[in-house]
Tab-separated table of C-alpha atoms and ligand atoms in Angstrom:
chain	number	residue	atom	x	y	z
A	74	UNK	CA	-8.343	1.334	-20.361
A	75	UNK	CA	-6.165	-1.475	-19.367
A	76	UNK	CA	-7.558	-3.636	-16.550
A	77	UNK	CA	-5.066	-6.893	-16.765
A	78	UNK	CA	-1.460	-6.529	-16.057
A	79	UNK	CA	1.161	-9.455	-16.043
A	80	UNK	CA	3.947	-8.257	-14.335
A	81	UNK	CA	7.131	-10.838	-13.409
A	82	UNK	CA	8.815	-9.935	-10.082
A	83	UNK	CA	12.340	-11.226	-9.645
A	84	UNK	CA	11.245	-14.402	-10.981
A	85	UNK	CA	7.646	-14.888	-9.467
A	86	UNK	CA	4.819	-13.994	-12.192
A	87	UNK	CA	1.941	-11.636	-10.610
A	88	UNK	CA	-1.612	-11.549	-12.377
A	89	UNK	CA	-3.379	-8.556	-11.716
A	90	UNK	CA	-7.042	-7.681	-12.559
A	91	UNK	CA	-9.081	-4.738	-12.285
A	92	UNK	CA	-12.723	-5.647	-11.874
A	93	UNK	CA	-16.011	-3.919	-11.049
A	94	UNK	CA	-16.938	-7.118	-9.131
A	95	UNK	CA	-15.938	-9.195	-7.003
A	96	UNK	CA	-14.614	-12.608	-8.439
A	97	UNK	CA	-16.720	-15.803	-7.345
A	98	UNK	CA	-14.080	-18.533	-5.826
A	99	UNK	CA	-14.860	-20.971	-8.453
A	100	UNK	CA	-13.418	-18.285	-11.003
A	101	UNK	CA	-10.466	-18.036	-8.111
A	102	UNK	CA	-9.981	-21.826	-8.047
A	103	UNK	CA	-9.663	-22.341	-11.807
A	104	UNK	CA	-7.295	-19.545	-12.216
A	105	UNK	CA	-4.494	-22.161	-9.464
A	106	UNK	CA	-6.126	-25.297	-10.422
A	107	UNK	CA	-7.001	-25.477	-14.135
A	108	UNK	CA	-6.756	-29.338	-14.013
A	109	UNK	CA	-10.430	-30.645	-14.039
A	110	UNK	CA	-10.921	-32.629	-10.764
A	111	UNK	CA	-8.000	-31.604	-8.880
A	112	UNK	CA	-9.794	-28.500	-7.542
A	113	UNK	CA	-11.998	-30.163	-5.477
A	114	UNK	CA	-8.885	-32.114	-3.856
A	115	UNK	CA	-7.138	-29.366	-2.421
A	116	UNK	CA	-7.854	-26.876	1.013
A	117	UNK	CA	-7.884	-23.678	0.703
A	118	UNK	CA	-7.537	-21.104	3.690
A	119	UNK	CA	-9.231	-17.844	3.311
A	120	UNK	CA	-8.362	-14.910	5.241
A	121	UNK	CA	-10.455	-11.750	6.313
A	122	UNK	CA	-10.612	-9.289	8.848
A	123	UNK	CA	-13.667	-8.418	10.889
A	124	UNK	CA	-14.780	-5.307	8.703
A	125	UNK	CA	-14.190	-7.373	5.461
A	126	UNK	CA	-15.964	-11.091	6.553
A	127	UNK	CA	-19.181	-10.397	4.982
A	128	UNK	CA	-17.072	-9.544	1.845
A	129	UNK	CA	-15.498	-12.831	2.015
A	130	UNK	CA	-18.410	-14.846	2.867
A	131	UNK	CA	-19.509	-12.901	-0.541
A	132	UNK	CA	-16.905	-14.283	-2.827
A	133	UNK	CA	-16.656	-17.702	-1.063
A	134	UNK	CA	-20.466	-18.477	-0.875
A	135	UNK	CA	-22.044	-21.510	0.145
A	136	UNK	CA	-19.224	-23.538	-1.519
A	137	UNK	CA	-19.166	-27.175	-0.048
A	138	UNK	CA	-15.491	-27.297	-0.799
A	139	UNK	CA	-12.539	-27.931	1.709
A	140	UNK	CA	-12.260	-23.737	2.430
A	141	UNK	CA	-12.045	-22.476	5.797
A	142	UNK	CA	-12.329	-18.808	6.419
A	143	UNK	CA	-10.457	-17.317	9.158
A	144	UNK	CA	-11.193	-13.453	10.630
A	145	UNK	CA	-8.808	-11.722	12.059
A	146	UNK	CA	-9.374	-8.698	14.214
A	147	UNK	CA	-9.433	-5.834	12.069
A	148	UNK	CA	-6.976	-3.012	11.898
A	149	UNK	CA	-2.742	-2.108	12.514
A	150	UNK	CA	-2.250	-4.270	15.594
A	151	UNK	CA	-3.082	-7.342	14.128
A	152	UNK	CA	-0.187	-6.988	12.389
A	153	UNK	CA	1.488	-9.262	14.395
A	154	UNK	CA	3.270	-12.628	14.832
A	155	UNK	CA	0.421	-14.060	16.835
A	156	UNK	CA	-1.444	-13.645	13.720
A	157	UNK	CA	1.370	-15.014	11.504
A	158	UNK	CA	1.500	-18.520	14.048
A	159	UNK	CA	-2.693	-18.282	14.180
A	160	UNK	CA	-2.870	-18.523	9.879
A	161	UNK	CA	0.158	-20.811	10.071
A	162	UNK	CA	-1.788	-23.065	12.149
A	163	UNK	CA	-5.553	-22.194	10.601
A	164	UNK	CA	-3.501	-23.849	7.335
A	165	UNK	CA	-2.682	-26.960	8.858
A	166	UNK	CA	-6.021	-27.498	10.355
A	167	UNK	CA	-7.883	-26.944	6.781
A	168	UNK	CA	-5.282	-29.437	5.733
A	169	UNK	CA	-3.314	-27.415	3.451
A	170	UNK	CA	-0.212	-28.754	2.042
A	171	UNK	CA	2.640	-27.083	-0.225
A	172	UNK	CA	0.372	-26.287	-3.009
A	173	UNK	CA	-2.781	-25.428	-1.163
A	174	UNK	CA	-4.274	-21.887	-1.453
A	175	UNK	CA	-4.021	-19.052	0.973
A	176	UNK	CA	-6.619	-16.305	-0.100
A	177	UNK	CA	-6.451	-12.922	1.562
A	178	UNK	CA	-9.365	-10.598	1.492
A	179	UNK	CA	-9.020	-7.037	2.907
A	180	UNK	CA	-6.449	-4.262	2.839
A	181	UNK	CA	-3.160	-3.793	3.358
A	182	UNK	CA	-2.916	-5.526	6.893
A	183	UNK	CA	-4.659	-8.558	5.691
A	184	UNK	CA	-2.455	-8.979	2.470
A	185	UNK	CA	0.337	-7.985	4.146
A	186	UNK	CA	-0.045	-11.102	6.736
A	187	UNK	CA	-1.516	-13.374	4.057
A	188	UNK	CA	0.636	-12.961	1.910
A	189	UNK	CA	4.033	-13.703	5.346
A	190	UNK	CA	2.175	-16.584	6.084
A	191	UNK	CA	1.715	-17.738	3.177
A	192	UNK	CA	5.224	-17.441	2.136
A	193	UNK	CA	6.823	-19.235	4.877
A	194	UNK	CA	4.346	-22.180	5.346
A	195	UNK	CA	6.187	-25.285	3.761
A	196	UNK	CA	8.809	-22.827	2.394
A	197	UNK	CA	6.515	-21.022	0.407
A	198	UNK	CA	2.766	-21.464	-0.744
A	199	UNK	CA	0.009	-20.497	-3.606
A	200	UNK	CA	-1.156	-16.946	-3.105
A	201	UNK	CA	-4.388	-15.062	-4.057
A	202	UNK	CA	-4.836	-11.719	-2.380
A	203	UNK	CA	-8.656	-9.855	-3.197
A	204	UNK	CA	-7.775	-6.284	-1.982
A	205	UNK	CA	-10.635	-4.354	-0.537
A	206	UNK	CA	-9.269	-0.911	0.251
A	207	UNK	CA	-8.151	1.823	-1.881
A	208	UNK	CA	-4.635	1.678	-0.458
A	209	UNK	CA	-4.455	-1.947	-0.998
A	210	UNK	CA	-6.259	-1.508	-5.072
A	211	UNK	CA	-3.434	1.467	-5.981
A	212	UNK	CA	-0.299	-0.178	-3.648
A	213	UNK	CA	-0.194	-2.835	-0.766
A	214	UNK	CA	-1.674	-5.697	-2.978
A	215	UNK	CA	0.953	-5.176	-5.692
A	216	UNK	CA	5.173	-5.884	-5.786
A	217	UNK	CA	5.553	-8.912	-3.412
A	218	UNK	CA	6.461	-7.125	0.053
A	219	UNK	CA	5.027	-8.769	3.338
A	220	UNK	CA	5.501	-8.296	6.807
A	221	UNK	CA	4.024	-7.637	10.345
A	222	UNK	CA	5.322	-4.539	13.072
A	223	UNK	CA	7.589	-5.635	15.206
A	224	UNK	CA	8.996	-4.164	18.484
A	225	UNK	CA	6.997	-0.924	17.874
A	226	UNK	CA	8.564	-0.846	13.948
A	227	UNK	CA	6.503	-1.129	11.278
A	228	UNK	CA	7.027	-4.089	8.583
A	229	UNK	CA	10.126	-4.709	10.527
A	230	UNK	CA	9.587	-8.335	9.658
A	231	UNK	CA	8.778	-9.564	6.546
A	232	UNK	CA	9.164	-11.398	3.297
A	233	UNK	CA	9.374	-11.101	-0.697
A	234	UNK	CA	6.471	-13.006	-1.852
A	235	UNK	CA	4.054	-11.841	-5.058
A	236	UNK	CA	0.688	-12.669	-5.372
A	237	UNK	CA	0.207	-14.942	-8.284
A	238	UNK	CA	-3.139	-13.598	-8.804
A	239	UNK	CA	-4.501	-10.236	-7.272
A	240	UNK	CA	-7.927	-8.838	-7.671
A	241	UNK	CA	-9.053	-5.340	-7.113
A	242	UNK	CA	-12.804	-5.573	-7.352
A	243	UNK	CA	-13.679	-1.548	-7.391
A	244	UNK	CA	-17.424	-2.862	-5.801
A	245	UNK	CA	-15.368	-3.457	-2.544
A	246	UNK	CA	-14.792	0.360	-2.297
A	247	UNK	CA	-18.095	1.348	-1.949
A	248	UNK	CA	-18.224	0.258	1.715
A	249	UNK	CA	-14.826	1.619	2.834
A	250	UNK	CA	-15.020	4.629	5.995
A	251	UNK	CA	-13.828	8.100	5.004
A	252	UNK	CA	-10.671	7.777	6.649
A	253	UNK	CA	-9.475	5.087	4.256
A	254	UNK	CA	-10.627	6.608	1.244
A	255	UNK	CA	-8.350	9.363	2.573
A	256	UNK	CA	-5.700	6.573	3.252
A	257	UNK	CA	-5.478	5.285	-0.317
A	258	UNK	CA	-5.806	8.568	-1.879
A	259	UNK	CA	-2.626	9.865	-0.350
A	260	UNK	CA	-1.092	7.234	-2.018
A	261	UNK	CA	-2.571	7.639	-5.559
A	262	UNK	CA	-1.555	11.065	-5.369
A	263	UNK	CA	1.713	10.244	-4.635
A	264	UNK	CA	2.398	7.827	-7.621
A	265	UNK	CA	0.589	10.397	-9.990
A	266	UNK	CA	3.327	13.075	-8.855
A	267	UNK	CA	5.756	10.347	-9.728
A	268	UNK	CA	4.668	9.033	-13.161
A	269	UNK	CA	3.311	12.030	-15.238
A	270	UNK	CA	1.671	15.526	-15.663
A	271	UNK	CA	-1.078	13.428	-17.441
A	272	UNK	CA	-1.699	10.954	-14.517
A	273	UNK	CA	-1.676	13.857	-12.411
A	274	UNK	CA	-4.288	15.780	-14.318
A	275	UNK	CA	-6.848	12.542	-14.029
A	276	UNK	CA	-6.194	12.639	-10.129
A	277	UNK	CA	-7.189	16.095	-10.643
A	278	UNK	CA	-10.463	15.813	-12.168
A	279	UNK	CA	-11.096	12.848	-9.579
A	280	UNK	CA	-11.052	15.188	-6.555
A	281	UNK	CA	-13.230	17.726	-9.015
A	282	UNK	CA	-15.220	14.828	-9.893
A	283	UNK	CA	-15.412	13.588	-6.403
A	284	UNK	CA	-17.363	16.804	-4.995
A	285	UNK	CA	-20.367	15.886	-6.883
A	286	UNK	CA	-20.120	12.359	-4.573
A	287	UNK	CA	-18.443	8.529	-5.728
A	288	UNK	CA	-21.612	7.459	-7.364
A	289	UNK	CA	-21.586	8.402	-10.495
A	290	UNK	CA	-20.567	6.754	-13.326
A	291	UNK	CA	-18.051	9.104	-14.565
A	292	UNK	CA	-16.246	9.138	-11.051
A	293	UNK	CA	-16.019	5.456	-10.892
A	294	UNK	CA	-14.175	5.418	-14.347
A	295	UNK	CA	-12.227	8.273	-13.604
A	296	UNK	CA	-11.286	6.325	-10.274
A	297	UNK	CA	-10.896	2.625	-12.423
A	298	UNK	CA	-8.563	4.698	-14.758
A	299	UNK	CA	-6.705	6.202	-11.849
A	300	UNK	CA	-6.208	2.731	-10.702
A	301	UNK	CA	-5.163	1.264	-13.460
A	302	UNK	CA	-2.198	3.889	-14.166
A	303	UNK	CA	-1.231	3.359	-10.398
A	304	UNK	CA	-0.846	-0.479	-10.839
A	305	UNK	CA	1.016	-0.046	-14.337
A	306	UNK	CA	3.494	2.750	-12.511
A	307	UNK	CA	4.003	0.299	-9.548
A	308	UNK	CA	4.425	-2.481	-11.465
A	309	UNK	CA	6.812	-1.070	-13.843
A	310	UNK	CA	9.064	0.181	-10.962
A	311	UNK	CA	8.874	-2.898	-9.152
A	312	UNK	CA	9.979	-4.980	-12.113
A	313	UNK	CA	12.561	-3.053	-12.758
A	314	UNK	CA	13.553	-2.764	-8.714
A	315	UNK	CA	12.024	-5.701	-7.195
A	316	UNK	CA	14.216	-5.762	-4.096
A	317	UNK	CA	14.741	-2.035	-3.958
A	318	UNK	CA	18.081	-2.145	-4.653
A	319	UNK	CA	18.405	-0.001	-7.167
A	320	UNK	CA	16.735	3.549	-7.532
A	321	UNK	CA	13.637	3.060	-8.559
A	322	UNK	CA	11.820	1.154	-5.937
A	323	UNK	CA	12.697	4.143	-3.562
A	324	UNK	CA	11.172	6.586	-5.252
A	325	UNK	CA	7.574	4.692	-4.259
A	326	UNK	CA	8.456	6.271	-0.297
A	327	UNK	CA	7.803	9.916	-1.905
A	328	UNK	CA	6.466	10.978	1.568
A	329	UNK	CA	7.087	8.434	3.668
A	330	UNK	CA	10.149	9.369	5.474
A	331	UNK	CA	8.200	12.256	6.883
A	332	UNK	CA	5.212	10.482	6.861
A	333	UNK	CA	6.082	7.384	9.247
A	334	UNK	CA	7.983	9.770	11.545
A	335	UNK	CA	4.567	11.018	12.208
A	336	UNK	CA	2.869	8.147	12.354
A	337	UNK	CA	4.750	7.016	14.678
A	338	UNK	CA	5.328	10.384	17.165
A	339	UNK	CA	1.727	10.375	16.825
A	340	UNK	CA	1.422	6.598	17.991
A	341	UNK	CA	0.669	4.090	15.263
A	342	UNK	CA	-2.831	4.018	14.509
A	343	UNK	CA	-3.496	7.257	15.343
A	344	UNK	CA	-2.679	9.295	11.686
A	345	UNK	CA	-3.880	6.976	9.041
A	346	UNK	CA	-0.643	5.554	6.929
A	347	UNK	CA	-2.241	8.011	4.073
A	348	UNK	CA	-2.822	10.691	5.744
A	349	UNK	CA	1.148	10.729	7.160
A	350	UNK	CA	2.376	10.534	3.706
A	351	UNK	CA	0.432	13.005	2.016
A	352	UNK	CA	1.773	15.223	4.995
A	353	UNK	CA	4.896	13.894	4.423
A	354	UNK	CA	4.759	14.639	0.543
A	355	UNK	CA	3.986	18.224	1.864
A	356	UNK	CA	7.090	18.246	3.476
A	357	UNK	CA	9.069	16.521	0.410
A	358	UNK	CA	7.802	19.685	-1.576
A	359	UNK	CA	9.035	21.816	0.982
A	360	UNK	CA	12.941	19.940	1.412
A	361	UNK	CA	13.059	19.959	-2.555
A	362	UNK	CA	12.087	23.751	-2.841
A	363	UNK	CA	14.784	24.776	-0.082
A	364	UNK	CA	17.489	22.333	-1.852
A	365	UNK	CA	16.426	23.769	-5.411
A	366	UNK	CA	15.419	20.250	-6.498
A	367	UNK	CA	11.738	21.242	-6.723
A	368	UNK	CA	11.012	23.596	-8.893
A	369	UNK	CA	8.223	26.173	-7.063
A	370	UNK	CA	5.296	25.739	-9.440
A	371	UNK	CA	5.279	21.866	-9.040
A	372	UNK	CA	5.551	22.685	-5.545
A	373	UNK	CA	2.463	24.531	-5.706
A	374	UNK	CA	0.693	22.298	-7.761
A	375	UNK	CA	1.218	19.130	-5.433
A	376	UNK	CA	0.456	21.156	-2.209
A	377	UNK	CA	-2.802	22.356	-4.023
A	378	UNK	CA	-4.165	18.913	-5.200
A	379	UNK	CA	-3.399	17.614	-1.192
A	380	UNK	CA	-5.354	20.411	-0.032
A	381	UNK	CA	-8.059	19.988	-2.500
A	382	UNK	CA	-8.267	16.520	-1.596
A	383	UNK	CA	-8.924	17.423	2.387
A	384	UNK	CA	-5.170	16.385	3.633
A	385	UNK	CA	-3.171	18.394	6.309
A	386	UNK	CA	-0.490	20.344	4.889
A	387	UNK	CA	0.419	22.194	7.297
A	388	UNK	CA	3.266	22.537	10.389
A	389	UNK	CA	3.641	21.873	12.716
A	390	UNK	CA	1.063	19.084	12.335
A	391	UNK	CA	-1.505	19.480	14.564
A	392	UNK	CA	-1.289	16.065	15.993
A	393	UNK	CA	2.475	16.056	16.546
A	394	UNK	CA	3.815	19.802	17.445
A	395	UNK	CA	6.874	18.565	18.901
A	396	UNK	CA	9.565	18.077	16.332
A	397	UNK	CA	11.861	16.305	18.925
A	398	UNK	CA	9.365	13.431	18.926
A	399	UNK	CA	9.358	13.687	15.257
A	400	UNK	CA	12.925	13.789	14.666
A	401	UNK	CA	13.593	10.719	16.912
A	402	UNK	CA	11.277	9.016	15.253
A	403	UNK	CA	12.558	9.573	11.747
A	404	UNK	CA	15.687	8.239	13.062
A	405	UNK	CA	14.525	4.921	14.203
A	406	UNK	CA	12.925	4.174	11.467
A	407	UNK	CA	13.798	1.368	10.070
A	408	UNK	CA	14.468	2.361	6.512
A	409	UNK	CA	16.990	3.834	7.758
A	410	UNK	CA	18.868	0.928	9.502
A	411	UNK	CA	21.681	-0.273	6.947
A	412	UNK	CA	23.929	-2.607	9.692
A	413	UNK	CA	25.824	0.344	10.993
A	414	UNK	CA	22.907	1.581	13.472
A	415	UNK	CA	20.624	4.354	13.606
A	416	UNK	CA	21.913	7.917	12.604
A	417	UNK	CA	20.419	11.211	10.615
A	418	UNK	CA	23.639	10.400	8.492
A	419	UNK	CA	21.555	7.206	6.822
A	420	UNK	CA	17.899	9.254	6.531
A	421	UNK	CA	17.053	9.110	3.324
A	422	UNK	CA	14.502	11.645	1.354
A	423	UNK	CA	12.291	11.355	-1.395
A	424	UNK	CA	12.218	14.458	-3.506
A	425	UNK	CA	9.566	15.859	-6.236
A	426	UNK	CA	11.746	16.928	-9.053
A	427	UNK	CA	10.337	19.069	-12.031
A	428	UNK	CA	9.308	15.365	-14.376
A	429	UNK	CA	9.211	13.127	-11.303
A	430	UNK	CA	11.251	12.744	-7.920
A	431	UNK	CA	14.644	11.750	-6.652
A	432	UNK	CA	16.814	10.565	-3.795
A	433	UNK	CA	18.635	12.515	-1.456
A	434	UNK	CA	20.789	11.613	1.534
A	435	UNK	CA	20.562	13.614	4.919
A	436	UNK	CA	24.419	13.793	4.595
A	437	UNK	CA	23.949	15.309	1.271
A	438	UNK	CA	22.602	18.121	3.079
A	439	UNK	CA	24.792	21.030	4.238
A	440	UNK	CA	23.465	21.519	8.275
A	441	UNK	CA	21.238	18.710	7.667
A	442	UNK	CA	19.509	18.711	10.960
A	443	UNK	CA	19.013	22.425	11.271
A	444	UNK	CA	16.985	21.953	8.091
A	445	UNK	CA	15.128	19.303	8.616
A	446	UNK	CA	14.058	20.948	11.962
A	447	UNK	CA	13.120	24.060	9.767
A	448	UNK	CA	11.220	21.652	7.784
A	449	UNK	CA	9.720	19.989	10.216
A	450	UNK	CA	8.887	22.868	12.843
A	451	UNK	CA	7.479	25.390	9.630
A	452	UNK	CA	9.664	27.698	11.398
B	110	NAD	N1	2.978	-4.612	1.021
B	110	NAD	C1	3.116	-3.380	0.586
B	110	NAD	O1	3.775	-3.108	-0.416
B	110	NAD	C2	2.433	-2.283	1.323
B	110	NAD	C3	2.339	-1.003	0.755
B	110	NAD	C4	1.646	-0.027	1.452
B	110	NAD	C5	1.078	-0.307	2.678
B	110	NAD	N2	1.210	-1.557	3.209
B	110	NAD	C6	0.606	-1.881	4.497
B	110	NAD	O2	-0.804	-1.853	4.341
B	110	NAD	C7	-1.399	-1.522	5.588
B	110	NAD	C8	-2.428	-0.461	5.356
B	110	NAD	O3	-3.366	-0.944	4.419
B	110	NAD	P1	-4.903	-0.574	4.528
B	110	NAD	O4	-5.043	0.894	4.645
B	110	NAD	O5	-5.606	-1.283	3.439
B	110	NAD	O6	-5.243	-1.145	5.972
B	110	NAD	P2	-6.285	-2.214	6.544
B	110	NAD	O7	-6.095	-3.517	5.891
B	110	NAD	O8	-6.155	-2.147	8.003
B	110	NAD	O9	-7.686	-1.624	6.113
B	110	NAD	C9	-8.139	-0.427	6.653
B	110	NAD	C10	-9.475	-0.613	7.389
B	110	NAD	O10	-10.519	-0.790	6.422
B	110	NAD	C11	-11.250	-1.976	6.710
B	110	NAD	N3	-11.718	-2.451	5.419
B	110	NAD	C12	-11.008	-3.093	4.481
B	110	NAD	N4	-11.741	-3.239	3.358
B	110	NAD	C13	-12.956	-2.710	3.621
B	110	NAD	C14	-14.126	-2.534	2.847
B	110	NAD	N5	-14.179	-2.888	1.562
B	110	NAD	N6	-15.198	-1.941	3.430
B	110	NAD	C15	-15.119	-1.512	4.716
B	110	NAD	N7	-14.034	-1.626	5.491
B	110	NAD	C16	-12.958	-2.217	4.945
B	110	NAD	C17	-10.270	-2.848	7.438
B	110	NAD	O11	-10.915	-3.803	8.216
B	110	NAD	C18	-9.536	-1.836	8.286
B	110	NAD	O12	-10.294	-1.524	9.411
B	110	NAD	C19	-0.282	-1.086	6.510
B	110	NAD	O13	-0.024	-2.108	7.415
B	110	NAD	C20	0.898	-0.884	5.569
B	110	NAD	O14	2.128	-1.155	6.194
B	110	NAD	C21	1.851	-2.533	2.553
């Protein structure tokens, strides 16, 4: 089982370690600042949210060191520039200069603003991020993209920017709601359908696993190996793609085209990000069947494992019957902007193939919008 991965992305090295603990901040320290003496020289900003403080205050400790903790309010909104400008300015307070430390520790949202800040203030500074959620463990933490929502868009702002050093301490899991469990799941799903039969069998025996509860031993290694072929897929693909300019890197928003648009009809916040995409991937199976790209047995399959695993397959969604809303919102989405506006013309779908998935334009489709309605109405 491999638990350390050294991945380069376009140029920036990334460190990544699986861990059934969480790492102390001395370890974290002598990982940036091997040089005896000079760790006790530099600041170091650490960065939580409300529901993952007393996780911080865990790793940091009662260290007399220069670190200053910051919590931001938990959750989507924080997501925000005012948070950007309040770490920004937390930073220069603790002192921190060009190679100071920013440390995030929490999910997505928190590495996802860490990590902006972090790569803006003085042009670019060291980064740690110690993810706490599932989604953040199997995806957010990993392949360098940043950003905060933005006019009602999500990650409409953002930045390129690797961790050099990521931990994904599986003991942080064991205090995560329901809802997020769901909310990284989704996503470990959706990189099993991508990589391999075999990955997909060990997700699999995790949801058989799972109805005997997360506590035993054989769970947590099924989950740890689960993890581990997640970061090795992502990482792969995002060496390979790191800007997503190619066609790899796409292939990581199996889902999400459908998925965002009902995040958003439903109002952000309101469908967990995991729970839209494994709808989404529901939908994916659904396109690719109709466009003969999916064959109907791996159809089945993935629509069987997202049931098993408690996610709403079905449409319309309960949350979001009208497709209008949904269908606007697909086409603001900002994947979708390329310079020449907004348009069903740019919409862009991920598709399940029989080994692993592909792209297809909207204006590869013959009647594209009456089938995306059929798609999206269950009609
Ligand atoms: N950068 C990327 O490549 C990438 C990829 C996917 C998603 N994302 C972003 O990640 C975000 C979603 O990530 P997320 O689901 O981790 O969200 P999150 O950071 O909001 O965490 C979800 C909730 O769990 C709480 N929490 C975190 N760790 C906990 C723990 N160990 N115990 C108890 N509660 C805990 C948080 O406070 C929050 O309330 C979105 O903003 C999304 O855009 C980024």
């Amino acid at each position: 089982l491999k638990t350390e991965f050294d991945f380069t992305f376009a140029d920036y090295p990334s460190h990544v370690l699986i861990r059934d603990e969480f790492p102390s901040v001395n370890e974290i320290i002598h990982a940036f600042y091997p040089a005896a003496g000079l760790a006790e020289e530099l600041p170091i900003l650490a960065v939580c949210d409300t529901n993952t403080e007393s996780l911080a205050r865990k790793i940091l400790g009662d260290d007399n060191r220069k670190i200053r903790l910051l919590v931001l309010e938990s959750g989507e909104k924080s997501k925000s520039w005012e948070s950007v400008e309040t770490i920004l300015r937390a930073a220069v307070e603790a002192g921190l200069g060009r190679d100071g430390l920013f440390i995030g520790i929490g999910g997505g949202v928190t590495g996802d603003l860490t990590g902006f800040a972090a790569s803006i203030y003085m042009r670019g500074s060291r980064l740690c991020l110690v993810s706490t959620t599932l989604l953040g463990m199997v995806d957010a933490s990993l392949g360098g993209k940043t950003g905060i929502d933005l006019s009602g868009l999500k990650n409409l702002a953002g930045t390129f920017y690797p961790a050099e050093l990521v931990y994904l301490p599986l003991a942080a899991l064991y205090t995560l709601p329901e809802r997020e469990w769901k909310s990284g799941m989704a996503e470990l799903i959706k990189t099993a359908v991508l990589d391999s039969g075999e990955f997909l069998d060990l997700v699999k025996k995790l949801t058989f696993l799972e109805e005997e509860g997360r506590n035993s031993s054989v769970y947590r290694e099924c989950l740890k190996e689960c993890i581990s072929r997640s970061v090795a897929y992502k990482g792969r693909v995002v060496e390979a793609d790191p800007k997503e300019t190619g066609t790899m890197r796409p292939l990581l928003n199996l889902g999400h085209t459908f998925g965002h648009a009902l995040e958003e009809a439903a109002g952000l916040g309101v469908i967990s990000h995991g729970e839209a995409v494994a709808w989404g991937m529901a939908r994916a199976c659904k396109l690719g069947l109709t466009l003969g790209i999916t064959p109907p047995e791996r159809a089945s399959e993935i629509i069987e494992i997202l049931v098993n695993s408690g996610y709403e397959t079905r449409t319309p969604h309960p949350l979001v019957k009208s497709v209008d809303s949904l269908m606007n919102a697909m086409m603001a989405d900002k994947k979708q902007r390329s310079g020449h506006g907004f348009g069903v013309a740019k919409l862009r779908f991920i598709v399940p193939d029989a080994e692993s998935a592909r792209v297809v334009s909207a204006s590869d489709i013959l009647s594209g919008d009456t089938l995306l309605y059929k798609i999206l109405s269950g009609e």
